[in-house]
Coordinates of C-alpha atoms and ligand atoms in Angstrom, one line a residue:
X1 CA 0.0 0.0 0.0
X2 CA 1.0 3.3 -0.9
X3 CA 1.1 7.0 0.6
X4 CA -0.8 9.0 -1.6
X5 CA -1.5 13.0 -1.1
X6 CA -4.8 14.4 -3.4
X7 CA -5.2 17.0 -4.1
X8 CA -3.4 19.1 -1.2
X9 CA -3.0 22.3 -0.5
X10 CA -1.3 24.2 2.3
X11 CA -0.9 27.6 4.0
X12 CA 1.1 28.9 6.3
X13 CA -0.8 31.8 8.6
X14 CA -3.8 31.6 7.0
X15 CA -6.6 34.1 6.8
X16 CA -3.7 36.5 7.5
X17 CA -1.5 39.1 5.7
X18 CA 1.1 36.8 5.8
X19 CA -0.6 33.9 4.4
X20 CA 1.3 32.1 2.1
X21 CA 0.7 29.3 -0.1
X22 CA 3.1 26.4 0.3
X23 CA 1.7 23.4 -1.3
X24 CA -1.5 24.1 -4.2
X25 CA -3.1 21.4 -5.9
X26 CA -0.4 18.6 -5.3
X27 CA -0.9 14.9 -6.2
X28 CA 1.3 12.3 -5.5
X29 CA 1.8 8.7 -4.9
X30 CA 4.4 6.5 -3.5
X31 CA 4.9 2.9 -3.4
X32 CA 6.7 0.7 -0.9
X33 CA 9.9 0.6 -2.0
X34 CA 10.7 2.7 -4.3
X35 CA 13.6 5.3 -3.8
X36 CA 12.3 8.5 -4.9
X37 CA 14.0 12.5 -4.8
X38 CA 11.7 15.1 -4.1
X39 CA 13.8 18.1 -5.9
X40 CA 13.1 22.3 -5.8
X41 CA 14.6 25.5 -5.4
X42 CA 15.0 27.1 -1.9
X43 CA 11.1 27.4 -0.5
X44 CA 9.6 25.5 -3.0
X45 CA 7.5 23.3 -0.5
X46 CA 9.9 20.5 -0.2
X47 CA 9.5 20.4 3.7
X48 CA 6.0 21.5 3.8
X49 CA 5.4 18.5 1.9
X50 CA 7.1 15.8 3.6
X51 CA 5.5 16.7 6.9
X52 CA 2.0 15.8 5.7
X53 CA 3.2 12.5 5.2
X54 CA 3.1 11.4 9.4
X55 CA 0.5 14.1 9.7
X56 CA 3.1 16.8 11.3
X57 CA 1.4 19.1 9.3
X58 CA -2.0 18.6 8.1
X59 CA -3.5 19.7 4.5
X60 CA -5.8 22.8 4.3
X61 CA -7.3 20.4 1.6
X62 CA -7.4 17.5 0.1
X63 CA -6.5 14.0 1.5
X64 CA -3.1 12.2 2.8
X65 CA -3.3 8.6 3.5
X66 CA -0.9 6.1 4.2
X67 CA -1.5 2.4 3.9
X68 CA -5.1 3.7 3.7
X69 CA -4.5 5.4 7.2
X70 CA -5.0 9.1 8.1
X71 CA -1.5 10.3 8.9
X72 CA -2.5 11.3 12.2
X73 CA -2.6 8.0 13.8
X74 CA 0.0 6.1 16.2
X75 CA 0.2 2.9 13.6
X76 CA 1.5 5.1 10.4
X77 CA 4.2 7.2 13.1
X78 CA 5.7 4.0 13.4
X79 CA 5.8 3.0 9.9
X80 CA 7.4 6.2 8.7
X81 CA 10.7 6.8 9.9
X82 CA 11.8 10.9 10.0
X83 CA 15.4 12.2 9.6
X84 CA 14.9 15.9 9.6
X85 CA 17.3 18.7 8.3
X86 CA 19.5 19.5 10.8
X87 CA 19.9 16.2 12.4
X88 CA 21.6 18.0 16.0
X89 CA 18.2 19.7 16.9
X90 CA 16.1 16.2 16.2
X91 CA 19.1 14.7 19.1
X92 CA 18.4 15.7 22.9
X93 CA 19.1 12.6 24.7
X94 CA 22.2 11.6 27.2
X95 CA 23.6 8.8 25.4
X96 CA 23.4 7.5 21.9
X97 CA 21.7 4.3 22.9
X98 CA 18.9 6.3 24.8
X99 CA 18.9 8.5 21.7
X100 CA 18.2 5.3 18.8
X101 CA 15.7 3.5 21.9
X102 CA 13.5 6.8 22.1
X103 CA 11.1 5.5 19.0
X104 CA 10.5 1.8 19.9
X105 CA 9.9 2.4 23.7
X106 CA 8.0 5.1 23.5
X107 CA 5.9 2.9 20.7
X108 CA 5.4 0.7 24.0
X109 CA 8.0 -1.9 22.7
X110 CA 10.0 -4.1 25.9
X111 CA 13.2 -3.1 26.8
X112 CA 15.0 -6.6 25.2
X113 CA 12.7 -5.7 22.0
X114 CA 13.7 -2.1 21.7
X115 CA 17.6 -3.3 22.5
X116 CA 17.9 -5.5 19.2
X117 CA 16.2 -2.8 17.4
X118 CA 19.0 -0.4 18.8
X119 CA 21.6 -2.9 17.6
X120 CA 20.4 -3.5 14.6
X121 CA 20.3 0.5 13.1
X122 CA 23.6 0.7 14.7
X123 CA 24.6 -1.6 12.3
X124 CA 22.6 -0.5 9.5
X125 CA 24.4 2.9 9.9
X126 CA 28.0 1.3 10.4
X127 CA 28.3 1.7 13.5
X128 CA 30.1 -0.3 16.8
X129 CA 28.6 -0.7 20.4
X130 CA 31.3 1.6 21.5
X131 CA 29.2 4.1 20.2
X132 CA 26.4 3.6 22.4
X133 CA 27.6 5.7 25.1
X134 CA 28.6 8.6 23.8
X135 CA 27.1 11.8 24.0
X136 CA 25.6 12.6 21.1
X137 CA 26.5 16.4 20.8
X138 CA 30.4 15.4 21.5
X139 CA 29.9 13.9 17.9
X140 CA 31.0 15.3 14.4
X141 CA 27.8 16.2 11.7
X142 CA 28.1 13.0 9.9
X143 CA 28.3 11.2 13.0
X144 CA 25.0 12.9 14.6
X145 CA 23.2 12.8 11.2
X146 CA 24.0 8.5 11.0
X147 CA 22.8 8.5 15.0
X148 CA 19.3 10.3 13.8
X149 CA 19.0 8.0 11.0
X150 CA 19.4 5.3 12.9
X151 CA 16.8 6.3 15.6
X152 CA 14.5 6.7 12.6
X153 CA 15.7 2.8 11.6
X154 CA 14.9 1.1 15.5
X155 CA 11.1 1.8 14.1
X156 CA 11.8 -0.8 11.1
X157 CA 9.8 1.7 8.9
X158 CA 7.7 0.8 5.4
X159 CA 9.0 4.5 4.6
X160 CA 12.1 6.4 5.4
X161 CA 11.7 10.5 5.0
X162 CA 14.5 12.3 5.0
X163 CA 15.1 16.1 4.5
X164 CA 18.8 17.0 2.5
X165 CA 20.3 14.1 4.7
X166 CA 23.8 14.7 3.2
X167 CA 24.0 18.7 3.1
X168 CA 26.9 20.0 4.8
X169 CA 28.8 16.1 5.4
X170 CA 32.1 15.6 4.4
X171 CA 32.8 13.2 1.8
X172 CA 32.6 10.3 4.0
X173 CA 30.1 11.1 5.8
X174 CA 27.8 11.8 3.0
X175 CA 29.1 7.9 1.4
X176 CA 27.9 6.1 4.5
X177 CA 24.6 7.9 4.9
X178 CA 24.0 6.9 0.8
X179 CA 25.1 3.8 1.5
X180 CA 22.6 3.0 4.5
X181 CA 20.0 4.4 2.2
X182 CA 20.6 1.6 -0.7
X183 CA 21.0 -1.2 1.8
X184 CA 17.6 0.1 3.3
X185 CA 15.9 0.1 0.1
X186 CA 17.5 -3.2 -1.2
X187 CA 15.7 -4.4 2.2
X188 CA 12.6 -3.2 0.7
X189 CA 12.0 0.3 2.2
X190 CA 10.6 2.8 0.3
X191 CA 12.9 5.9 0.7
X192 CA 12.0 9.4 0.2
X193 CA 14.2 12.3 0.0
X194 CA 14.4 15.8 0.2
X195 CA 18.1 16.6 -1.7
X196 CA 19.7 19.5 -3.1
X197 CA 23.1 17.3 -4.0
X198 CA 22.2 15.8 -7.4
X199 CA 25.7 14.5 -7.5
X200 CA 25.0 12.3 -4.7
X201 CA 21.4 11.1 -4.8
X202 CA 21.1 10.4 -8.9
X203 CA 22.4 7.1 -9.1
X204 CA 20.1 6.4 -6.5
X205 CA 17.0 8.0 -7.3
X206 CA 14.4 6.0 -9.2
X207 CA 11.7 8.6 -9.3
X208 CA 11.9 12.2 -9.4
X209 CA 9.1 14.9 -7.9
X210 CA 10.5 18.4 -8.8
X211 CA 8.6 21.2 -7.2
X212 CA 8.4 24.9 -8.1
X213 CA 6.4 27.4 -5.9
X214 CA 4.3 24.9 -4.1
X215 CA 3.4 22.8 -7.3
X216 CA 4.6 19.5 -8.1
X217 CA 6.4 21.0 -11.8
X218 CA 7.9 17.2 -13.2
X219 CA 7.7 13.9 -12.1
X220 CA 8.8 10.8 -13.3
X221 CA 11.8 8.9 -14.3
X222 CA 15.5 10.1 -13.7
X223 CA 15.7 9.3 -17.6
X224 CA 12.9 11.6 -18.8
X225 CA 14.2 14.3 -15.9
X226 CA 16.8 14.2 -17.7
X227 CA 15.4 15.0 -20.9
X228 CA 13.5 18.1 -19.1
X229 CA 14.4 21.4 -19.8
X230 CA 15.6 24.0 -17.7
X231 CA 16.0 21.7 -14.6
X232 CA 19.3 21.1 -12.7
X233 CA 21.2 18.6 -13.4
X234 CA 24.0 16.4 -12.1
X235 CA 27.2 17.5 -13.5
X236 CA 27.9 13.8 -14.9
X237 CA 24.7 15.0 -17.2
X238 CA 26.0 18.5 -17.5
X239 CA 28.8 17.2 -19.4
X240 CA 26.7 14.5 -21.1
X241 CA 24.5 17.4 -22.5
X242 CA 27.1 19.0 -23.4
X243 CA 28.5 16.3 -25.5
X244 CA 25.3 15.6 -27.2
X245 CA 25.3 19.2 -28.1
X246 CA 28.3 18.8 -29.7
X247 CA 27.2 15.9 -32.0
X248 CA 28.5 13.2 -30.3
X249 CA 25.9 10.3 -29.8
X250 CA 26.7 9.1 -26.0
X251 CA 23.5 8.0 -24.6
X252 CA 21.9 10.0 -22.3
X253 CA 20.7 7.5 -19.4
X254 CA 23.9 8.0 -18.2
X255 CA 23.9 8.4 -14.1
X256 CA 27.4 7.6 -12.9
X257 CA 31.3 8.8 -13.3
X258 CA 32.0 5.5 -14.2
X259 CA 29.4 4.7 -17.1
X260 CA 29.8 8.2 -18.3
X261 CA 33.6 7.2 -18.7
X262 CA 32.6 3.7 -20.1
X263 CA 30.0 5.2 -22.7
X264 CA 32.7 7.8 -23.8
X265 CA 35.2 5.2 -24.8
X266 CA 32.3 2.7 -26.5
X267 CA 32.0 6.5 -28.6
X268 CA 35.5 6.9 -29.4
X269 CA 36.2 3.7 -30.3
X270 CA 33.1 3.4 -32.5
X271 CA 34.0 7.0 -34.3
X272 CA 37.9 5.5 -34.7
X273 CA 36.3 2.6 -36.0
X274 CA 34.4 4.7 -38.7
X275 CA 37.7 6.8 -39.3
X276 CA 39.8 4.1 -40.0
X277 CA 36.8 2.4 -42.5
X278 CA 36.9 6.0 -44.9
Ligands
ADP1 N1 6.8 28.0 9.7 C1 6.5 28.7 8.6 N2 5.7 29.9 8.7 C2 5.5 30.6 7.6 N3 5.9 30.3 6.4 C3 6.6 29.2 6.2 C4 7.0 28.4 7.3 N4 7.7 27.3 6.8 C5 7.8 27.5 5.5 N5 7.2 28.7 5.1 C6 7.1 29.1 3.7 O1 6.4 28.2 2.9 C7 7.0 28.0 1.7 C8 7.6 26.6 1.5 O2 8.6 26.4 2.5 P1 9.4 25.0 2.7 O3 8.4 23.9 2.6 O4 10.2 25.1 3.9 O5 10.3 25.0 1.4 P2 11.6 24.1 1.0 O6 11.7 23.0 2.0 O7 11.4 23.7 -0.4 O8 12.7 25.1 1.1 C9 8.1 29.1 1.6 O9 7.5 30.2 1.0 C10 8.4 29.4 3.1 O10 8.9 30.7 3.3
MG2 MG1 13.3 22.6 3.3

């Protein structure tokens, strides 16, 4: 079963001079499963728009449900896991195994259940025990933003929301978060998130929602995004672009450094090929 959002639309102060119109007229749908990038421009509604999915924030109209479920209730909070943008203020616990527990005890699960859900996020996020009793705020970004992902992980979600979870990591620190995210969706959750860092996310992504002033402007496959004018792009399709525009016929599915590099030779060769045949 799906999340799906009809029709929605959203203000912020409403019925006031500062009303403003986050979300207007939105549809969308996801399925278990699926890794999908919800893409826009500073204030575009990206955040607005994730929060309706565990009923954070609710429409001004239309209709969110999850698993046929109003977002509201106790049974889809558990499904959907939250990583929000700046992982430090979602941390406020002693200890980074009280921090990853919070979720499943405070869903009522036992203390023995909640500790194998502790170990197991730890380990999802590459993590040892050590870390377990360490303060959270002694740790580095990366390190806090893996710790709130794996609090988000001790629920076992269906659905894992995440807003810009690599903005502002270091190199590594950005490679384990990505790489948590494709073991979680190789394990079958769906994964939905909120990302600025092309770069880092396309290989990844198998649906794209790009949003521009509170309306849902594309959606659908990283291929046809990539076939969508005046929309950002990775640089590995910056440069593919730029190719094609220069008559050379590299495909354009192309979504990492290494196929890029691997389609560029299959090119050369084949126009040496040609060369050689005149
Ligand atoms: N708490 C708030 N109060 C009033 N306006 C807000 C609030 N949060 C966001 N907005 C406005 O709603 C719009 C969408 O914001 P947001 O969903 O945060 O966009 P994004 O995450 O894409 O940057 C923007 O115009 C923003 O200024
Ligand atoms: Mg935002």
């Amino acid at each position: 079963m799906p999340i799906i959002l009809e029709n929605i639309s959203f203000f912020y102060s409403r019925n006031t001079p500062l009303e403003t119109a986050a979300l207007q007229n939105v549809n969308l749908r996801i399925e278990k499963g699926e890794f999908v990038g919800i893409l826009g421009e500073k204030g575009a509604g990206k955040s607005t728009l994730i929060k309706l999915f565990n009923g954070l924030l609710c429409p001004d109209s239309g209709k969110v449900t999850v698993d046929g479920l109003a977002p509201s209730s106790k049974e889809v909070k558990s499904r959907i896991g939250m990583v929000f943008q700046q992982a430090a203020d979602q941390l406020f616990c002693r200890t980074v195994y009280e921090e990853i527990a919070f979720g499943p005890l405070n869903f009522g699960y036992s203390r023995k259940e909640t500790e194998e859900r502790v170990f197991e996020a730890l380990e999802a996020v590459s993590f040892d025990r050590t870390m377990l009793s360490r303060d959270p705020f002694s740790l580095s970004g990366g390190e806090m933003q893996r710790v709130a992902l794996a609090g988000a992980l001790a629920l076992r979600p269906d659905y894992l929301v995440l807003d810009e979870p690599i903005t502002g990591l270091d190199p590594s620190g950005k490679k384990e978060i990505l790489d948590t995210l494709k073991k979680m969706k190789d394990q079958g959750t769906a994964v939905i998130t909120v990302t600025h860092n092309l770069k880092g996310f396309f290989p990844l992504l198998e649906r794209i929602v790009l949003l521009r002033e509170g309306r849902i402007s594309f959606e659908g496959s990283r291929e046809e995004y990539l076939e969508t004018e005046n929309v950002l792009l990775p640089p590995i399709a910056s440069m593919i672009r730029e190719l094609r525009s220069r008559g050379m016929p590299v495909n354009p599915a192309i979504f990492t450094v290494e196929e890029a590099l691997k389609e560029i030779l299959r090119v050369k060769s084949m126009i040496e090929k040609e060369n050689s045949e005149k």
